[in-house]
Amino acid sequence: MTQTTPPALSLEFFPPRDIAAQERLVRAAKQLLAMQPKYVSVTFGAGGSTREGTADTVRTLSNLGCDAAPHLSCIGATRDQLREILARYRAEGIKRVVALRGDLPSGMGGDAGELRYASDLVRFIREETGDWFHIEVAAYPEMHPQAVSPTVDLDHFVTKVQAGANAAITQYFFNADAYFDFVDRARARGVTVPIVPGIMPITNYSQLSRFSEMCGAELPRWIRLRLAEFGDDKASIRAFGAEVVTELCQTLLDNGAPGLHFYTLNQGDATLSIWKNLDL
Ligand code: FAD
């Protein structure tokens, strides 16, 4: 299948921790505006640890002219807290959220909050705010690391969409077949919403290994070996990474992916070079 409409591009940022990081974020965001993203999103630390950071960063990005969507996780939160935050976003004119369960940070004990899963959060948002928000949810082509099986994980994904999600963004992956297989299985179960692949640019081997370990995304052996061989040669890692990820994006778009969601890690160059290579 070839792409008939231009792919919808979106960019993910995280709340900066200090002034210097804030400046880097703004620089990267300005650089990436060249891509004309449909929207940008801002991550949310589970347990509310960056709740203000998320809201502030959404404001910063909105002021740059972006349609900015906060991520919102339900773990560790009460219904009242979620209600209040949704009301605040609504009052600020925010129309899009990424709804997640989140993960409990270590040290939070067993206080998992009043809603258990992302599907409960999606249902809650719909009950509280009707159709005000466009809701994105997470999808896992290579299975969520805590799921008992791919089929059971898909069941939960279907429930989450049926609860009222408008679209899904996937965890990152480097094997396009995992994405197409997931989309096919979701479509066979009646899911019609767009499922946008999440794209992780490759810039740093040890960081990527750590992330992949945590979130259950497979870093294929051949990529791992090539990256390990480059050692501290950052330029070669970036060049190889840009080539591998560009090829992945091209395959995804050529075969019908509705868009690309880039995990920018608050850096402009890597995402921008992939976008330029794609020549959209
Ligand atoms: P869910 O959809 O609730 O699924 C979590 C697990 O529970 C899965 O294994 C699922 O199979 C299972 N499950 C679901 N429903 C049921 C049920 N009824 N019974 C039994 N099991 C069930 N984390 C953050 O903290 N902040 C962020 O900003 C953030 N942004 C993200 C953005 C994207 C695009 C993605 C892909 C992930 C993001 N995450 C973020 C990580 C996410 O919070 C974790 O992966 C988390 O472990 C699961 O969240 P979820 O919304 O997918 O949960």
Coordinates of C-alpha atoms and ligand atoms in Angstrom, one line a residue:
M1 CA 0.0 0.0 0.0
T2 CA 1.4 3.4 -0.8
Q3 CA 0.7 6.6 1.1
T4 CA -2.0 8.8 -0.5
T5 CA -2.2 11.6 2.1
P6 CA 0.8 13.2 3.7
P7 CA 1.8 11.3 6.9
A8 CA 0.9 13.0 10.1
L9 CA 4.1 13.8 12.1
S10 CA 4.1 14.3 15.8
L11 CA 7.0 14.9 18.3
E12 CA 7.4 13.9 21.9
F13 CA 9.3 16.0 24.5
F14 CA 9.8 15.6 28.2
P15 CA 9.7 18.3 30.8
P16 CA 13.2 19.8 31.3
R17 CA 14.8 19.6 34.7
D18 CA 16.6 23.0 34.8
I19 CA 17.1 26.3 33.0
A20 CA 19.8 24.9 30.7
A21 CA 17.7 21.9 29.7
Q22 CA 14.7 24.3 29.2
E23 CA 16.8 26.3 26.7
R24 CA 17.9 23.1 24.9
L25 CA 14.2 22.1 24.7
V26 CA 13.1 25.4 23.2
R27 CA 16.0 25.3 20.7
A28 CA 15.2 21.7 19.6
A29 CA 11.4 22.5 19.4
K30 CA 12.1 25.6 17.2
Q31 CA 14.4 23.5 15.0
L32 CA 11.8 20.8 14.6
L33 CA 8.9 23.2 13.7
A34 CA 10.3 22.9 10.2
M35 CA 8.6 19.5 10.1
Q36 CA 5.2 21.1 10.6
P37 CA 4.2 18.5 13.2
K38 CA 0.5 17.9 13.6
Y39 CA 1.0 18.1 17.3
V40 CA 3.7 17.7 20.0
S41 CA 3.3 15.8 23.2
V42 CA 4.9 16.1 26.6
T43 CA 5.5 13.2 28.9
F44 CA 4.2 12.9 32.5
G45 CA 6.1 11.4 35.4
A46 CA 4.0 8.7 37.0
G47 CA 2.8 9.6 40.5
G48 CA 2.5 13.2 39.6
S49 CA 6.3 13.8 40.0
T50 CA 6.4 16.1 36.9
R51 CA 2.8 17.2 36.8
E52 CA 3.7 20.9 36.9
G53 CA 6.6 20.2 34.6
T54 CA 4.3 18.7 32.0
A55 CA 1.8 21.6 32.2
D56 CA 4.5 24.2 32.1
T57 CA 6.2 22.5 29.1
V58 CA 2.9 22.2 27.3
R59 CA 2.5 26.0 27.8
T60 CA 6.0 26.7 26.5
L61 CA 5.4 24.6 23.4
S62 CA 2.0 26.1 22.8
N63 CA 3.6 29.6 22.9
L64 CA 5.9 28.5 20.1
G65 CA 2.8 27.8 18.0
C66 CA 2.5 24.0 18.5
D67 CA -0.7 22.1 19.2
A68 CA 0.7 20.6 22.5
A69 CA -0.8 17.5 24.2
P70 CA 0.0 16.6 27.8
H71 CA 0.5 12.9 28.7
L72 CA -1.6 11.9 31.7
S73 CA -1.1 8.8 33.7
C74 CA -3.5 7.4 36.3
I75 CA -1.2 5.3 38.4
G76 CA -0.8 6.8 41.9
A77 CA -3.6 9.3 41.3
T78 CA -7.1 9.8 42.8
R79 CA -10.2 10.5 40.7
D80 CA -10.3 14.0 42.3
Q81 CA -6.7 14.7 41.2
L82 CA -7.4 13.6 37.7
R83 CA -10.6 15.5 37.6
E84 CA -8.8 18.7 38.7
I85 CA -6.0 18.3 36.1
L86 CA -8.4 17.6 33.3
A87 CA -10.4 20.7 34.3
R88 CA -7.3 22.8 34.3
Y89 CA -6.2 21.5 30.8
R90 CA -9.7 22.2 29.6
A91 CA -9.7 25.7 31.0
E92 CA -6.4 26.3 29.1
G93 CA -8.0 25.2 25.9
I94 CA -6.0 22.0 25.5
K95 CA -8.0 19.6 23.3
R96 CA -5.7 16.6 23.1
V97 CA -4.2 14.2 25.8
V98 CA -2.2 11.0 25.7
A99 CA -3.8 8.7 28.3
L100 CA -1.6 6.2 30.0
R101 CA -1.5 3.9 33.0
G102 CA 2.1 4.9 33.8
D103 CA 4.6 3.0 36.0
L104 CA 5.0 3.4 39.7
P105 CA 8.4 4.9 40.5
S106 CA 10.4 2.9 43.0
G107 CA 9.6 4.0 46.6
M108 CA 6.0 4.7 46.0
G109 CA 5.0 1.5 47.8
G110 CA 1.7 -0.1 46.8
D111 CA -0.2 3.1 46.3
A112 CA -1.4 2.4 42.7
G113 CA -4.2 5.0 42.7
E114 CA -7.9 4.7 42.1
L115 CA -7.8 3.7 38.4
R116 CA -6.0 0.6 37.5
Y117 CA -5.4 0.6 33.8
A118 CA -5.3 3.1 30.9
S119 CA -8.7 1.8 29.7
D120 CA -10.1 3.0 33.1
L121 CA -8.5 6.4 32.6
V122 CA -9.9 6.7 29.0
R123 CA -13.4 5.8 30.3
F124 CA -13.0 8.3 33.2
I125 CA -11.9 11.1 30.8
R126 CA -15.0 10.4 28.5
E127 CA -17.3 10.3 31.5
E128 CA -16.0 13.6 32.9
T129 CA -15.4 15.6 29.8
G130 CA -17.4 13.9 27.0
D131 CA -15.8 14.5 23.6
W132 CA -13.7 17.5 24.6
F133 CA -10.4 15.7 24.4
H134 CA -8.9 13.9 21.5
I135 CA -7.4 10.9 23.3
E136 CA -4.3 9.0 22.2
V137 CA -3.3 5.7 23.9
A138 CA -0.2 3.5 23.9
A139 CA 0.2 0.3 21.8
Y140 CA 2.9 -2.3 22.0
P141 CA 3.7 -4.2 18.8
E142 CA 6.3 -6.3 20.7
M143 CA 3.9 -6.7 23.7
H144 CA 3.9 -4.7 26.9
P145 CA 6.6 -6.2 29.1
Q146 CA 4.1 -7.1 31.9
A147 CA 1.6 -8.7 29.6
V148 CA 1.0 -12.5 29.9
S149 CA 0.8 -13.0 26.1
P150 CA 0.5 -11.0 22.9
T151 CA -3.1 -12.1 22.5
V152 CA -4.1 -11.0 26.1
D153 CA -2.2 -7.7 25.6
L154 CA -4.1 -7.1 22.3
D155 CA -7.4 -7.9 24.2
H156 CA -6.5 -5.1 26.6
F157 CA -5.5 -2.7 23.8
V158 CA -8.9 -3.4 22.1
T159 CA -10.7 -2.6 25.4
K160 CA -8.7 0.6 25.7
V161 CA -9.7 1.8 22.3
Q162 CA -13.4 0.8 22.8
A163 CA -13.3 2.9 26.0
G164 CA -13.1 5.9 23.8
A165 CA -9.6 6.4 22.4
N166 CA -9.3 8.3 19.1
A167 CA -5.8 7.0 18.1
A168 CA -2.8 5.1 19.3
I169 CA 0.9 5.6 19.4
T170 CA 3.2 2.6 19.6
Q171 CA 6.2 1.9 21.7
Y172 CA 9.3 2.1 19.6
F173 CA 10.6 -0.9 17.7
F174 CA 13.2 -1.6 15.0
N175 CA 11.4 -4.4 13.3
A176 CA 8.7 -3.1 10.9
D177 CA 7.0 -6.6 10.7
A178 CA 6.2 -6.4 14.4
Y179 CA 4.2 -3.2 13.7
F180 CA 2.4 -4.5 10.6
D181 CA 1.5 -7.8 12.4
F182 CA 0.1 -5.8 15.4
V183 CA -1.9 -3.5 13.1
D184 CA -3.3 -6.5 11.2
R185 CA -4.3 -8.3 14.4
A186 CA -5.9 -5.1 15.8
R187 CA -7.9 -4.5 12.5
A188 CA -9.1 -8.1 12.6
R189 CA -10.5 -7.3 16.1
G190 CA -12.4 -4.3 14.7
V191 CA -10.0 -1.5 15.7
T192 CA -10.3 1.2 13.1
V193 CA -8.4 4.1 14.8
P194 CA -5.0 5.2 13.5
I195 CA -2.1 3.3 15.0
V196 CA 0.9 5.6 14.6
P197 CA 4.4 4.0 14.9
G198 CA 6.6 5.5 17.6
I199 CA 10.1 6.2 16.3
M200 CA 13.2 6.3 18.4
P201 CA 16.2 8.0 16.7
I202 CA 19.5 6.2 17.5
T203 CA 22.1 8.6 19.0
N204 CA 23.5 6.9 22.1
Y205 CA 24.1 3.1 22.4
S206 CA 24.1 2.7 26.2
Q207 CA 21.0 4.9 26.7
L208 CA 19.2 3.0 23.9
S209 CA 20.1 -0.3 25.5
R210 CA 18.9 0.8 28.9
F211 CA 15.6 2.1 27.5
S212 CA 15.0 -1.0 25.4
E213 CA 15.6 -3.2 28.4
M214 CA 13.1 -1.2 30.5
C215 CA 10.3 -1.0 28.0
G216 CA 10.6 -4.4 26.3
A217 CA 11.5 -3.0 22.9
E218 CA 13.9 -5.3 21.0
L219 CA 17.2 -3.9 19.9
P220 CA 18.1 -6.4 17.1
R221 CA 21.4 -8.2 17.4
W222 CA 22.8 -6.8 14.2
I223 CA 22.1 -3.2 15.3
R224 CA 23.5 -3.9 18.8
L225 CA 26.7 -5.3 17.3
R226 CA 27.2 -2.5 14.9
L227 CA 26.6 0.1 17.6
A228 CA 28.9 -1.6 20.1
E229 CA 31.7 -1.7 17.5
F230 CA 31.5 2.1 17.1
G231 CA 32.5 2.5 20.7
D232 CA 32.8 6.3 21.5
D233 CA 32.7 7.3 17.9
K234 CA 29.5 9.4 18.2
A235 CA 29.5 10.6 14.6
S236 CA 29.5 7.1 13.3
I237 CA 26.7 6.1 15.7
R238 CA 24.6 9.0 14.5
A239 CA 25.2 8.3 10.8
F240 CA 24.4 4.6 11.2
G241 CA 21.4 5.4 13.4
A242 CA 20.0 7.9 10.9
E243 CA 20.4 5.4 8.1
V244 CA 18.7 2.5 10.0
V245 CA 15.8 4.6 11.3
T246 CA 15.2 6.4 8.0
E247 CA 14.9 3.0 6.3
L248 CA 12.5 1.8 9.0
C249 CA 10.4 5.0 8.6
Q250 CA 10.4 4.6 4.8
T251 CA 9.2 1.0 5.0
L252 CA 6.5 2.0 7.5
L253 CA 5.2 4.8 5.3
D254 CA 5.4 2.9 2.1
N255 CA 3.3 0.2 3.6
G256 CA 0.5 2.3 5.0
A257 CA 1.5 3.7 8.4
P258 CA -0.6 6.8 8.9
G259 CA 2.2 8.9 10.4
L260 CA 5.2 8.9 12.6
H261 CA 5.6 9.9 16.2
F262 CA 9.2 10.8 17.1
Y263 CA 10.6 10.3 20.6
T264 CA 12.9 13.4 20.2
L265 CA 14.5 13.1 23.7
N266 CA 14.4 16.9 23.5
Q267 CA 17.1 16.9 20.8
G268 CA 16.6 18.4 17.3
D269 CA 19.3 17.1 15.1
A270 CA 18.6 13.3 15.0
T271 CA 14.9 13.6 14.3
L272 CA 15.5 16.4 11.8
S273 CA 18.0 14.4 9.8
I274 CA 15.7 11.4 9.5
W275 CA 12.9 13.7 8.4
K276 CA 15.2 15.4 5.8
N277 CA 16.3 11.9 4.5
L278 CA 12.6 10.9 4.1
D279 CA 12.1 13.9 1.8
L280 CA 8.4 14.2 2.6
Ligands
FAD1 P1 -2.3 -0.2 30.0 O1 -2.9 -0.1 28.7 O2 -3.1 -0.1 31.2 O3 -1.5 -1.6 30.1 C1 -0.6 -1.9 31.1 C2 -0.5 -3.5 31.3 O4 -1.7 -3.9 31.9 C3 -0.3 -4.3 30.0 O5 0.5 -5.4 30.2 C4 -1.8 -4.7 29.7 O6 -1.8 -5.9 28.9 C5 -2.3 -4.9 31.1 N1 -3.7 -4.7 31.2 C6 -4.5 -3.7 30.7 N2 -5.8 -3.8 31.0 C7 -5.9 -4.9 31.8 C8 -6.9 -5.5 32.5 N3 -8.2 -5.1 32.5 N4 -6.6 -6.7 33.3 C9 -5.4 -7.1 33.4 N5 -4.3 -6.6 32.7 C10 -4.6 -5.5 32.0 N6 4.9 6.5 31.0 C11 4.9 7.5 31.8 O7 5.0 7.3 33.0 N7 4.7 8.8 31.4 C12 4.6 9.0 30.1 O8 4.4 10.2 29.7 C13 4.6 8.0 29.1 N8 4.4 8.1 27.8 C14 4.3 7.1 27.0 C15 4.0 7.3 25.6 C16 3.9 6.2 24.7 C17 3.5 6.5 23.3 C18 4.1 4.9 25.2 C19 4.0 3.7 24.3 C20 4.4 4.7 26.6 C21 4.5 5.7 27.4 N9 4.7 5.6 28.8 C22 4.7 6.6 29.7 C23 5.0 4.2 29.3 C24 3.7 3.6 29.9 O9 3.2 4.3 31.0 C25 4.1 2.2 30.4 O10 4.4 1.4 29.3 C26 3.1 1.5 31.3 O11 3.7 0.4 31.9 C27 1.8 1.0 30.6 O12 1.0 2.1 30.3 P2 -0.3 1.8 29.3 O13 -1.0 3.1 29.3 O14 0.2 1.2 28.1 O15 -1.1 0.8 30.3

